[in-house]
Coordinates of C-alpha atoms in Angstrom, one line a residue:
Chain A
M1 CA 60.3 -0.6 48.8
P2 CA 63.4 2.0 47.8
V3 CA 62.6 5.4 48.6
D4 CA 65.2 6.6 45.4
P5 CA 62.5 6.9 42.7
Y6 CA 59.8 9.3 44.9
V7 CA 62.9 11.3 45.8
V8 CA 61.6 14.0 43.1
P9 CA 58.0 13.4 42.9
A10 CA 58.2 14.8 46.8
V11 CA 59.9 17.5 46.4
D12 CA 58.2 18.4 43.6
G13 CA 54.8 17.9 45.9
V14 CA 56.4 20.3 48.3
A15 CA 56.6 22.7 45.4
Y16 CA 53.1 21.8 44.2
G17 CA 51.8 22.4 47.9
L18 CA 53.4 25.8 48.3
L19 CA 51.6 27.1 45.4
V20 CA 49.0 26.1 45.8
F21 CA 49.2 27.6 49.8
V22 CA 49.7 30.9 48.3
A23 CA 46.8 30.5 45.7
A24 CA 44.4 29.2 48.5
S25 CA 45.6 31.8 50.9
G26 CA 43.2 34.8 49.4
L27 CA 40.6 32.5 49.5
V28 CA 40.6 31.8 52.8
L29 CA 40.4 35.3 53.6
C30 CA 38.0 36.4 51.7
F31 CA 36.6 33.7 52.8
G32 CA 37.2 33.9 56.6
V33 CA 36.4 37.8 56.5
A34 CA 33.9 38.5 54.7
G35 CA 31.7 35.2 54.3
I36 CA 32.3 35.4 50.3
L37 CA 32.6 32.7 48.0
N38 CA 34.9 34.2 45.2
L39 CA 33.8 32.0 42.2
A40 CA 37.1 34.7 40.2
H41 CA 39.6 33.6 42.3
G42 CA 41.1 30.7 39.8
T43 CA 40.8 34.1 37.2
L44 CA 42.8 36.2 40.2
F45 CA 45.2 33.0 39.1
A46 CA 45.6 33.3 35.9
I47 CA 46.2 37.2 34.9
G48 CA 49.2 36.7 37.0
G49 CA 50.0 33.6 34.9
Y50 CA 49.3 35.4 31.5
T51 CA 51.6 38.3 33.3
A52 CA 54.5 36.2 33.4
A53 CA 54.2 34.3 30.1
A54 CA 53.8 37.9 28.3
L55 CA 56.1 39.7 30.2
L56 CA 58.9 36.8 30.8
D57 CA 62.4 36.9 28.6
G58 CA 64.8 34.6 30.4
G59 CA 66.1 37.8 32.7
W60 CA 65.9 38.6 36.4
A61 CA 64.3 42.6 35.2
S62 CA 60.9 40.7 33.7
L63 CA 60.8 39.1 36.6
A64 CA 60.3 41.8 38.6
L65 CA 58.2 43.5 36.5
A66 CA 56.2 41.2 35.7
L67 CA 55.3 40.2 39.8
A68 CA 54.7 44.1 40.1
V69 CA 52.3 44.2 37.3
G70 CA 50.3 40.7 37.2
V71 CA 50.7 41.6 41.1
L72 CA 48.5 45.2 40.0
A73 CA 46.5 44.2 37.5
A74 CA 45.3 40.5 40.4
T75 CA 44.3 43.4 43.3
A76 CA 42.6 45.9 40.5
A77 CA 40.6 42.8 39.6
G78 CA 39.7 42.0 43.6
A79 CA 39.3 45.4 44.2
L80 CA 36.7 45.5 41.1
V81 CA 35.2 42.4 42.6
A82 CA 34.5 44.3 46.0
V83 CA 33.5 46.6 43.8
L84 CA 29.9 45.0 42.1
L85 CA 30.1 42.7 46.1
T86 CA 29.1 46.6 47.4
R87 CA 26.7 46.7 45.6
V88 CA 24.3 43.5 45.8
A89 CA 25.9 43.4 50.0
A90 CA 22.8 43.3 51.3
A91 CA 21.7 39.7 48.7
G92 CA 22.0 36.8 49.8
H93 CA 25.6 34.2 49.3
L94 CA 23.5 33.1 45.9
T95 CA 24.0 36.7 44.8
Q96 CA 27.3 36.4 45.8
A97 CA 28.0 33.2 44.2
L98 CA 26.2 34.6 40.5
V99 CA 28.5 37.6 40.6
T100 CA 31.4 36.6 41.3
F101 CA 31.1 33.3 38.4
G102 CA 30.1 36.0 36.2
V103 CA 33.3 38.3 36.3
A104 CA 35.4 34.9 36.2
L105 CA 33.4 33.5 33.3
A106 CA 34.2 37.7 31.5
G107 CA 37.8 38.0 32.9
G108 CA 38.9 34.3 31.1
S109 CA 36.9 35.3 28.3
L110 CA 38.7 38.2 28.2
L111 CA 42.1 36.6 29.6
V112 CA 41.8 34.0 26.0
A113 CA 40.5 37.5 23.7
A114 CA 43.6 38.6 24.7
F115 CA 46.4 35.7 24.9
G116 CA 44.6 33.4 22.2
P117 CA 43.6 30.0 23.1
D118 CA 46.5 27.5 23.3
D119 CA 49.0 27.6 26.1
P120 CA 52.1 30.1 26.4
P121 CA 55.0 29.4 27.3
V122 CA 56.8 30.5 30.2
R123 CA 60.3 31.3 30.1
V124 CA 62.6 31.9 34.0
P125 CA 65.4 33.5 34.7
A126 CA 68.2 32.0 32.5
A127 CA 70.5 32.2 35.1
L128 CA 67.3 29.5 37.4
D129 CA 66.3 27.3 33.6
G130 CA 69.2 24.9 34.6
S131 CA 68.9 21.9 37.3
V132 CA 71.4 20.7 40.4
A133 CA 71.8 17.7 42.2
V134 CA 69.6 16.9 44.9
A135 CA 70.2 13.8 46.8
G136 CA 72.5 12.6 44.1
H137 CA 69.4 13.4 41.7
R138 CA 69.0 16.6 38.9
Y139 CA 65.9 18.6 39.9
A140 CA 64.8 21.7 38.2
A141 CA 66.5 25.1 40.1
Y142 CA 63.3 27.2 40.2
R143 CA 61.2 25.6 41.6
L144 CA 64.1 24.6 44.1
V145 CA 64.3 28.4 44.4
F146 CA 60.7 28.9 44.4
I147 CA 60.3 26.2 47.4
L148 CA 62.2 28.9 49.5
V149 CA 60.5 31.7 47.7
A150 CA 57.1 30.5 48.7
A151 CA 58.3 29.3 52.3
V152 CA 59.3 33.1 52.7
L153 CA 55.5 34.4 51.7
A154 CA 53.4 31.8 54.0
G155 CA 56.0 33.4 57.2
L156 CA 55.1 37.2 55.9
L157 CA 51.2 36.3 55.6
H158 CA 51.5 34.4 58.7
L159 CA 53.4 37.5 60.8
V160 CA 50.9 39.9 59.0
V161 CA 48.0 38.4 60.1
R162 CA 49.2 37.6 63.8
R163 CA 51.2 41.2 64.5
T164 CA 50.5 43.6 61.9
R165 CA 47.7 46.0 63.1
A166 CA 45.6 45.8 59.7
G167 CA 45.8 42.1 60.6
M168 CA 44.7 42.0 64.2
L169 CA 41.9 44.6 62.3
V170 CA 40.9 41.7 60.0
R171 CA 40.7 38.8 62.6
A172 CA 38.3 40.6 64.9
A173 CA 36.4 41.5 61.9
V174 CA 36.1 37.3 61.5
D175 CA 35.2 37.6 65.5
D176 CA 32.4 40.5 65.7
A177 CA 32.3 42.9 62.3
E178 CA 29.7 44.7 64.7
M179 CA 32.1 45.5 67.3
V180 CA 35.3 46.7 64.8
A181 CA 32.2 48.5 63.3
T182 CA 31.8 50.6 67.1
L183 CA 35.9 50.5 66.9
G184 CA 35.7 53.3 63.8
V185 CA 36.8 50.5 61.2
S186 CA 33.8 50.6 58.5
P187 CA 33.8 47.1 58.0
A188 CA 33.0 47.8 54.3
V189 CA 36.5 48.9 54.0
V190 CA 38.0 45.4 56.0
R191 CA 36.4 43.5 53.3
F192 CA 37.3 46.0 50.1
G193 CA 41.3 45.5 52.1
V194 CA 41.1 41.3 51.8
L195 CA 39.3 41.1 48.6
A196 CA 41.8 43.3 47.1
A197 CA 44.9 41.5 49.4
A198 CA 43.4 37.9 47.8
G199 CA 43.9 39.6 44.3
A200 CA 47.3 40.6 45.5
L201 CA 47.8 36.7 46.4
A202 CA 46.4 35.5 43.9
G203 CA 48.3 37.6 41.5
A204 CA 51.6 37.1 43.2
A205 CA 51.0 33.2 43.0
G206 CA 50.1 32.9 39.6
V207 CA 53.3 35.3 38.7
L208 CA 55.7 33.4 40.6
G209 CA 54.0 29.5 40.6
A210 CA 53.5 29.5 36.5
P211 CA 56.3 27.6 35.0
I212 CA 55.0 25.2 37.5
I213 CA 50.8 25.7 37.0
G214 CA 51.1 27.4 33.7
P215 CA 48.6 29.3 32.8
G216 CA 46.3 28.2 29.6
P217 CA 41.9 28.4 29.3
G218 CA 41.7 25.8 31.8
T219 CA 44.2 27.3 34.5
A220 CA 41.1 29.3 36.1
D221 CA 38.9 26.1 36.9
A222 CA 41.3 24.7 38.0
V223 CA 43.1 26.1 40.8
L224 CA 39.7 26.7 42.1
L225 CA 38.8 23.3 42.4
L226 CA 42.4 22.7 43.9
S227 CA 42.2 26.1 46.3
L228 CA 38.3 24.9 47.3
V229 CA 40.1 21.6 48.1
V230 CA 42.7 22.6 49.7
V231 CA 40.2 25.2 52.5
V232 CA 37.8 22.6 52.3
L233 CA 39.9 19.7 53.6
G234 CA 42.1 22.9 56.2
G235 CA 38.7 23.4 58.1
L236 CA 37.6 26.0 56.4
G237 CA 39.4 29.7 57.8
S238 CA 42.3 28.2 60.1
M239 CA 45.5 29.3 57.9
T240 CA 47.6 26.6 59.5
G241 CA 45.3 24.5 58.6
T242 CA 45.1 25.8 54.8
L243 CA 48.3 25.0 54.6
L244 CA 48.5 21.2 55.8
A245 CA 46.5 20.6 53.6
A246 CA 47.9 21.9 50.8
L247 CA 51.0 20.7 51.2
A248 CA 48.9 17.3 51.7
V249 CA 47.8 17.9 48.2
G250 CA 50.4 18.6 47.0
Q251 CA 52.0 15.2 47.9
I252 CA 48.8 13.1 46.6
Q253 CA 49.2 15.4 43.6
T254 CA 52.7 14.1 43.1
L255 CA 54.1 11.4 45.2
G256 CA 50.3 9.8 45.6
V257 CA 50.0 9.2 41.4
A258 CA 53.6 8.1 41.3
L259 CA 53.7 5.6 44.2
V260 CA 50.1 4.2 42.6
P261 CA 49.1 5.4 39.5
S262 CA 46.6 3.4 38.8
A263 CA 44.5 5.0 42.1
A264 CA 45.2 8.4 40.9
P265 CA 41.8 10.1 40.2
F266 CA 40.4 9.1 43.7
L267 CA 42.8 9.8 45.6
L268 CA 41.6 13.6 46.2
F269 CA 38.7 12.7 45.9
A270 CA 39.3 10.1 48.8
A271 CA 41.6 12.1 50.4
M272 CA 38.7 14.9 51.2
A273 CA 36.3 11.9 52.0
V274 CA 38.6 10.8 54.7
V275 CA 39.7 14.3 56.3
L276 CA 36.3 15.7 56.3
A277 CA 34.4 12.4 57.6
V278 CA 37.3 12.6 60.7
R279 CA 36.9 16.4 61.2
A280 CA 33.5 16.8 60.2
R281 CA 32.2 16.6 63.9
G282 CA 34.3 19.3 65.2
L283 CA 34.0 21.5 62.7
A284 CA 29.6 21.0 63.5
T285 CA 30.2 21.7 67.1
A286 CA 32.4 25.4 66.2
R287 CA 29.9 26.3 64.1
R288 CA 27.4 24.6 66.4
A289 CA 29.0 26.4 69.4
T290 CA 28.1 29.8 68.6
Chain B
M1 CA 4.4 47.6 43.0
R2 CA 7.4 46.4 40.8
D3 CA 7.0 42.4 43.1
R4 CA 4.1 42.2 41.3
A5 CA 4.8 43.7 38.5
V6 CA 7.8 40.8 38.2
R7 CA 5.2 38.1 39.0
A8 CA 2.7 39.1 36.5
L9 CA 5.7 39.2 33.7
R10 CA 7.7 35.5 35.1
V11 CA 3.4 33.9 35.0
A12 CA 3.3 35.1 31.4
V13 CA 6.8 34.2 30.6
A14 CA 6.3 31.3 32.7
V15 CA 2.8 30.2 30.4
A16 CA 4.7 31.0 26.7
V17 CA 7.9 29.2 27.4
L18 CA 5.2 26.1 28.8
V19 CA 3.3 26.4 25.7
G20 CA 6.5 26.9 23.7
L21 CA 7.9 23.6 24.9
V22 CA 5.0 21.4 24.2
A23 CA 4.6 22.6 20.7
A24 CA 8.2 22.8 20.1
P25 CA 8.6 19.0 18.3
W26 CA 5.9 20.5 15.0
T27 CA 7.3 24.0 14.9
V28 CA 11.2 24.2 14.8
D29 CA 13.8 22.4 13.0
D30 CA 15.4 18.7 14.5
Y31 CA 18.5 20.6 15.7
T32 CA 17.0 22.8 17.6
V33 CA 14.5 19.9 18.9
A34 CA 17.9 18.1 19.7
L35 CA 19.4 21.2 21.5
L36 CA 16.0 21.7 23.9
A37 CA 15.6 18.1 24.7
R38 CA 19.4 18.9 26.7
T39 CA 17.7 21.6 28.2
L40 CA 14.9 20.1 29.2
A41 CA 17.5 17.7 31.0
L42 CA 19.3 20.7 32.4
G43 CA 15.7 22.0 33.5
L44 CA 15.1 18.9 35.8
V45 CA 18.3 19.4 37.2
A46 CA 17.6 23.3 38.1
V47 CA 13.9 21.4 40.0
S48 CA 16.5 19.6 42.1
V49 CA 18.5 22.8 42.8
A50 CA 15.3 24.7 44.0
L51 CA 14.4 22.0 45.9
L52 CA 17.7 21.9 48.1
T53 CA 18.3 26.0 48.3
G54 CA 14.9 27.5 47.6
V55 CA 12.9 25.0 49.4
A56 CA 15.0 23.4 51.6
G57 CA 17.5 26.8 52.1
L58 CA 20.6 24.6 51.5
P59 CA 22.5 26.2 48.7
T60 CA 24.3 24.2 46.3
L61 CA 26.7 24.6 43.6
G62 CA 27.2 21.1 43.4
Q63 CA 24.1 19.4 41.4
T64 CA 26.2 18.4 38.4
A65 CA 27.4 15.8 40.6
P66 CA 25.1 13.5 40.8
Y67 CA 24.1 14.1 38.0
A68 CA 26.7 12.8 35.8
A69 CA 26.9 10.1 38.3
G70 CA 23.2 8.9 37.1
A71 CA 24.0 9.8 33.5
Y72 CA 27.2 7.2 33.1
A73 CA 25.4 5.1 35.5
G74 CA 22.7 5.6 33.1
A75 CA 24.5 4.6 29.9
V76 CA 26.9 2.4 31.2
V77 CA 25.0 -0.1 33.8
G78 CA 21.7 0.8 32.7
G79 CA 22.8 0.0 28.9
Q80 CA 23.7 -4.1 29.9
L81 CA 20.9 -4.2 31.6
S82 CA 17.8 -3.6 29.1
D83 CA 17.3 -0.8 26.5
V84 CA 14.0 0.6 28.2
G85 CA 13.6 4.2 29.4
P86 CA 12.3 4.2 32.7
V87 CA 15.0 0.8 33.7
H88 CA 17.4 2.9 32.6
L89 CA 15.9 6.1 34.9
L90 CA 15.8 3.9 37.3
V91 CA 19.0 3.1 37.3
A92 CA 19.7 6.7 36.9
A93 CA 18.2 7.7 40.5
G94 CA 19.4 4.6 42.2
A95 CA 23.3 6.5 41.1
G96 CA 22.5 9.9 41.9
A97 CA 21.4 9.3 45.4
A98 CA 23.8 7.2 46.2
L99 CA 26.5 9.6 45.0
A100 CA 24.8 12.2 47.4
V101 CA 24.9 9.3 50.2
V102 CA 28.8 9.1 49.8
A103 CA 27.9 13.3 50.1
L104 CA 25.5 13.3 53.3
P105 CA 28.9 13.2 55.4
L106 CA 29.8 16.6 54.1
V107 CA 27.1 17.8 53.5
L108 CA 25.4 17.3 56.4
P109 CA 26.7 19.7 59.3
A110 CA 27.6 23.1 56.7
R111 CA 24.8 25.4 56.2
G112 CA 25.5 28.6 54.0
V113 CA 29.1 29.7 51.6
V114 CA 30.5 26.8 53.3
L115 CA 28.1 24.5 52.0
L116 CA 28.3 26.6 48.6
M117 CA 31.8 25.4 48.9
I118 CA 31.5 22.0 49.7
T119 CA 29.8 21.5 47.2
L120 CA 31.5 23.1 44.2
A121 CA 34.0 20.9 45.5
V122 CA 32.3 17.6 45.7
G123 CA 30.6 18.7 41.7
E124 CA 34.0 19.2 40.8
L125 CA 36.3 16.7 41.7
A126 CA 33.1 14.1 41.0
V127 CA 34.0 15.9 37.0
V128 CA 37.4 15.1 37.5
L129 CA 37.3 11.4 38.4
A130 CA 34.9 11.4 35.2
G131 CA 37.8 12.7 33.0
R132 CA 40.5 10.6 34.5
W133 CA 38.6 7.0 35.1
T134 CA 38.9 6.1 31.9
S135 CA 38.3 2.3 30.8
V136 CA 34.3 3.0 32.4
T137 CA 33.5 6.8 31.6
G138 CA 36.5 7.4 27.7
G139 CA 38.3 10.4 29.6
T140 CA 37.3 13.9 28.1
D141 CA 36.8 11.8 24.9
G142 CA 33.0 10.8 26.3
L143 CA 31.1 7.9 26.0
A144 CA 29.6 7.9 22.1
G145 CA 27.0 5.4 20.5
I146 CA 25.5 4.7 22.7
A147 CA 22.3 2.6 21.7
A148 CA 18.8 4.2 21.4
T149 CA 16.7 3.3 23.9
R150 CA 12.6 2.1 23.6
P151 CA 10.0 4.1 25.9
L152 CA 8.2 1.7 27.5
W153 CA 8.3 -2.0 27.0
G154 CA 7.2 -3.0 23.9
L155 CA 7.3 0.0 21.8
P156 CA 9.8 0.3 18.8
V157 CA 13.1 2.4 20.0
L158 CA 13.4 6.4 20.6
A159 CA 14.6 6.4 16.3
T160 CA 14.0 10.3 15.9
D161 CA 14.9 13.6 17.6
R162 CA 10.9 14.6 17.8
A163 CA 10.6 11.2 19.2
R164 CA 13.6 11.5 22.1
Y165 CA 12.6 15.4 22.8
L166 CA 8.5 14.5 23.3
Y167 CA 9.6 11.2 26.0
T168 CA 12.1 13.9 28.0
L169 CA 9.2 15.6 28.0
V170 CA 7.7 13.5 29.5
A171 CA 9.5 12.2 31.7
V172 CA 10.7 15.8 33.5
A173 CA 7.2 16.2 33.5
A174 CA 5.7 13.4 35.1
L175 CA 9.0 14.4 37.9
T176 CA 8.1 17.9 38.5
G177 CA 4.6 17.3 39.3
L178 CA 5.6 14.8 41.3
V179 CA 8.0 16.8 43.3
L180 CA 5.3 19.2 43.1
L181 CA 2.8 16.9 44.4
V182 CA 4.1 16.0 47.4
L183 CA 6.3 19.3 48.4
R184 CA 2.4 20.6 48.8
G185 CA 2.1 18.6 51.2
R186 CA 3.2 17.9 55.3
V187 CA 7.1 17.2 53.3
G188 CA 6.8 20.5 51.5
L189 CA 6.0 22.6 55.0
L190 CA 8.6 20.5 57.1
L191 CA 11.8 21.7 54.8
R192 CA 9.7 25.4 54.0
A193 CA 10.4 25.7 58.8
G194 CA 13.7 23.8 58.3
R195 CA 14.9 26.8 56.3
D196 CA 12.7 29.6 58.0
D197 CA 14.0 28.6 61.4
E198 CA 16.0 26.1 62.0
A199 CA 16.3 26.1 65.7
R200 CA 13.1 26.6 66.4
L201 CA 12.0 23.0 64.6
R202 CA 14.6 21.5 65.8
A203 CA 13.1 22.5 69.9
S204 CA 9.9 21.3 68.8
G205 CA 10.6 18.2 68.9
H206 CA 11.8 17.6 64.7
R207 CA 14.2 15.9 63.1
V208 CA 16.2 18.4 61.2
A209 CA 19.3 16.4 59.9
A210 CA 16.4 13.8 59.3
H211 CA 15.1 15.8 56.8
V212 CA 18.2 17.4 55.2
A213 CA 19.5 14.2 54.6
G214 CA 16.1 13.2 53.2
V215 CA 16.5 16.1 51.1
H216 CA 20.0 15.7 49.8
V217 CA 19.1 12.1 48.4
A218 CA 15.9 12.8 47.0
A219 CA 17.4 16.1 44.6
G220 CA 20.6 13.5 43.5
A221 CA 17.9 11.1 43.0
I222 CA 16.1 13.9 40.9
A223 CA 18.9 14.8 39.3
G224 CA 20.3 11.5 38.2
A225 CA 17.2 11.0 36.3
A226 CA 17.7 13.7 35.2
G227 CA 21.6 12.4 33.4
S228 CA 20.0 9.0 32.9
L229 CA 17.5 12.2 30.1
L230 CA 20.5 14.0 28.8
V231 CA 22.4 10.4 27.6
T232 CA 18.8 9.2 26.1
A233 CA 18.0 13.2 24.4
Q234 CA 22.1 13.4 22.8
Q235 CA 23.2 9.8 22.9
Y236 CA 26.6 11.0 23.8
V237 CA 27.9 11.9 27.3
S238 CA 31.2 13.5 28.2
P239 CA 32.8 15.3 31.3
A240 CA 31.6 18.3 29.6
D241 CA 28.3 18.5 29.9
F242 CA 28.9 18.2 33.4
G243 CA 31.6 21.3 34.2
F244 CA 31.3 24.2 36.3
D245 CA 30.1 26.9 34.2
T246 CA 26.6 24.2 33.8
S247 CA 26.5 24.7 38.0
A248 CA 26.4 28.6 37.7
L249 CA 24.3 28.4 35.0
L250 CA 21.8 26.5 37.2
L251 CA 21.9 28.4 39.3
L252 CA 21.2 31.8 37.3
G253 CA 18.3 29.6 36.2
V254 CA 17.4 29.1 39.6
V255 CA 17.4 32.5 40.8
V256 CA 15.3 33.9 37.3
G257 CA 12.9 31.3 38.4
G258 CA 11.9 32.7 42.1
T259 CA 14.5 30.8 44.5
A260 CA 11.6 29.4 46.1
S261 CA 9.9 27.8 42.9
V262 CA 10.6 24.7 41.4
G263 CA 8.6 25.5 38.8
G264 CA 10.0 28.8 38.4
A265 CA 12.8 27.2 38.6
L266 CA 12.6 24.6 35.5
V267 CA 10.9 27.4 33.6
G268 CA 13.9 30.0 34.7
A269 CA 16.8 27.1 33.8
V270 CA 15.3 26.3 30.2
L271 CA 15.1 30.3 29.5
V272 CA 19.0 30.7 30.2
V273 CA 20.2 27.6 29.1
A274 CA 18.2 28.8 25.7
A275 CA 19.8 31.7 25.3
R276 CA 23.5 30.3 26.1
D277 CA 23.2 27.8 23.0
W278 CA 21.3 30.4 21.0
L279 CA 24.1 33.3 22.1
F280 CA 27.3 30.6 20.9
G281 CA 26.0 30.2 17.8
A282 CA 24.4 34.2 16.8
L283 CA 28.4 35.8 18.7
P284 CA 30.7 33.0 18.9
G285 CA 33.8 35.1 20.1
Q286 CA 32.0 36.2 22.5
A287 CA 29.0 34.4 24.7
P288 CA 31.3 33.9 27.7
L289 CA 31.7 37.1 27.7
V290 CA 28.1 38.3 26.9
L291 CA 27.2 35.9 29.4
G292 CA 29.5 36.5 32.4
L293 CA 28.5 39.9 32.1
A294 CA 24.7 38.5 32.1
F295 CA 25.3 37.3 34.9
V296 CA 26.4 40.3 36.8
V297 CA 23.8 42.2 36.1
V298 CA 20.9 39.6 36.8
A299 CA 22.4 39.9 40.2
H300 CA 22.0 43.4 40.9
L301 CA 18.4 43.3 38.9
L302 CA 16.6 40.8 40.4
P303 CA 15.2 41.3 43.8
T304 CA 14.0 37.9 44.5
A305 CA 18.1 37.1 45.7
R306 CA 17.1 39.4 48.5
R307 CA 13.7 38.3 49.3
T308 CA 14.4 35.3 50.0
R309 CA 17.1 36.1 51.7
R310 CA 14.6 38.0 54.3
A311 CA 12.6 35.7 54.2
G312 CA 14.8 32.5 55.4
R313 CA 15.8 35.0 58.7
G314 CA 13.1 34.2 59.9
G315 CA 10.4 36.6 58.8
S316 CA 11.3 39.6 60.9
A317 CA 9.4 42.1 59.3
T318 CA 12.1 44.4 59.7
P319 CA 15.7 43.2 59.6
R320 CA 18.0 44.0 62.7
P321 CA 21.5 45.1 61.5
S322 CA 23.0 41.6 63.2
E323 CA 20.7 40.1 60.3
V324 CA 21.9 42.1 56.9
R325 CA 25.6 40.3 57.4
R326 CA 25.1 36.9 59.4
P327 CA 28.0 37.0 62.1
P328 CA 30.4 35.2 60.5
A329 CA 30.8 33.1 63.5
V330 CA 27.7 31.0 62.4
T331 CA 30.4 30.3 59.7
G332 CA 33.3 28.9 61.7
V333 CA 35.7 30.4 60.7
R334 CA 38.9 31.3 62.8
A335 CA 41.4 33.3 60.4

């Protein structure tokens, strides 16, 4: 089988996978630290995407502005979710699901009211609007640069979680929230910070990824689904696992569709079933070992 | 005091809704009756959600998956076998149960938020599948022109909105009654015991995994049967019927109805879905916004969510600090 026609989808898959990783990492943080399933996560991504569509005009300055505005807006939305959740913190996860879904529904409606019901076009900086030659193929320059930027973001995230004091507090809160509280750090503050940081990550992914997964009324749902699948596949809380799962999902969505178009609808489902069937025992023992 | 008032209000609302449902075909116009028939089908899915979430303590956002499987199986396979409603119901229930069996390895080890997450992913993937498997499901255009069904062998086909509504009402009442009857016995006790203290139930020699698997498959069958009722009621089916917002509406209905109450879930879901349909007519542009705010407000107002959680933690009267927030390690999470 000639490899040649599949180079472009494979590189596309890497870009797609890294984008999904940056979007999903916020969900992993929320879920891992606070035990919160944030159903509004896709909406936070859409905020970034709409900001990019509204502000980008082909120049570098507009990209920086869109990134700043998009990240700020999504962080604020994440903080709003955190505030709403703090008031029902004692209630169960069903209530949390209701609150976060309510935010997703209202937020999506506000976004459509503000930006219209169509998918707005996104203009990338003019310098990146062309294509470059990769191994004899023409390939969109923006996506190549995005791969680099997203890889840097993933590395930074790893460093922050592993090496900084804030990251250590977050990891400590995962392992034993009460012990962190006795050290004088309120777990509520940690939770608030994590939800806001997750919003910032989703906003950054939304702005930078707008040329790949564009903003539109269906974006929030699509991103939430992809993030969920990636988080579940990645082992529910492990950053490394999430990265691997995101890259695999990226390949399934691009290379898999190019290789076996007829089976395309089933690929994501099948991958999830296979990985979970193999891993189910491991997940279960990890949970029971407490 | 407040709890008693809420309970009295719930009973009054439930009676009013049930009377309204029975009287509806003779008091409201055909369009509303057709909408109500669809609402009743959703109410039956809510019964399956309450069975899992409230009775067995397994929160779910993914009952739209067996619901969709039942709807498509009832329309495609059932339509070729026979035009009799109960055959469609059986086929659809079988399809829903089969989908639940396929999903079992994913849901069996999970509890709590992890389960919410996995079921949501399964439900969403099922909808994506329904949208893309165009040769069978008709894709996002849906399946139109589904033949009318007969309520029983030898009876005329259901030709009017009122007839279809009455068929749906009878089927939903029968299936909900069956669930309530089964829950009154040993099965109900075992499921509630598993919800309240799983470790203790396992220690006394019960096979909790088998109970969990059983209730999942049963709930899948009920949701599948509801799918067949949806097809009968609206003679059309498309992936839009099973979207993410449908799962969330069902969850809201179940919480409004009092999480652990199967009958309450039916009434709650009917109320919530009817309110949604009314809102979309009354405020065409702002309906999702109002609905979203309603979700947040209900979550803050209802005492139920708080009560059931404490009840679901082993029934100790004074919640220890560790019970206010489940230790994250229980979910197997490592950052």
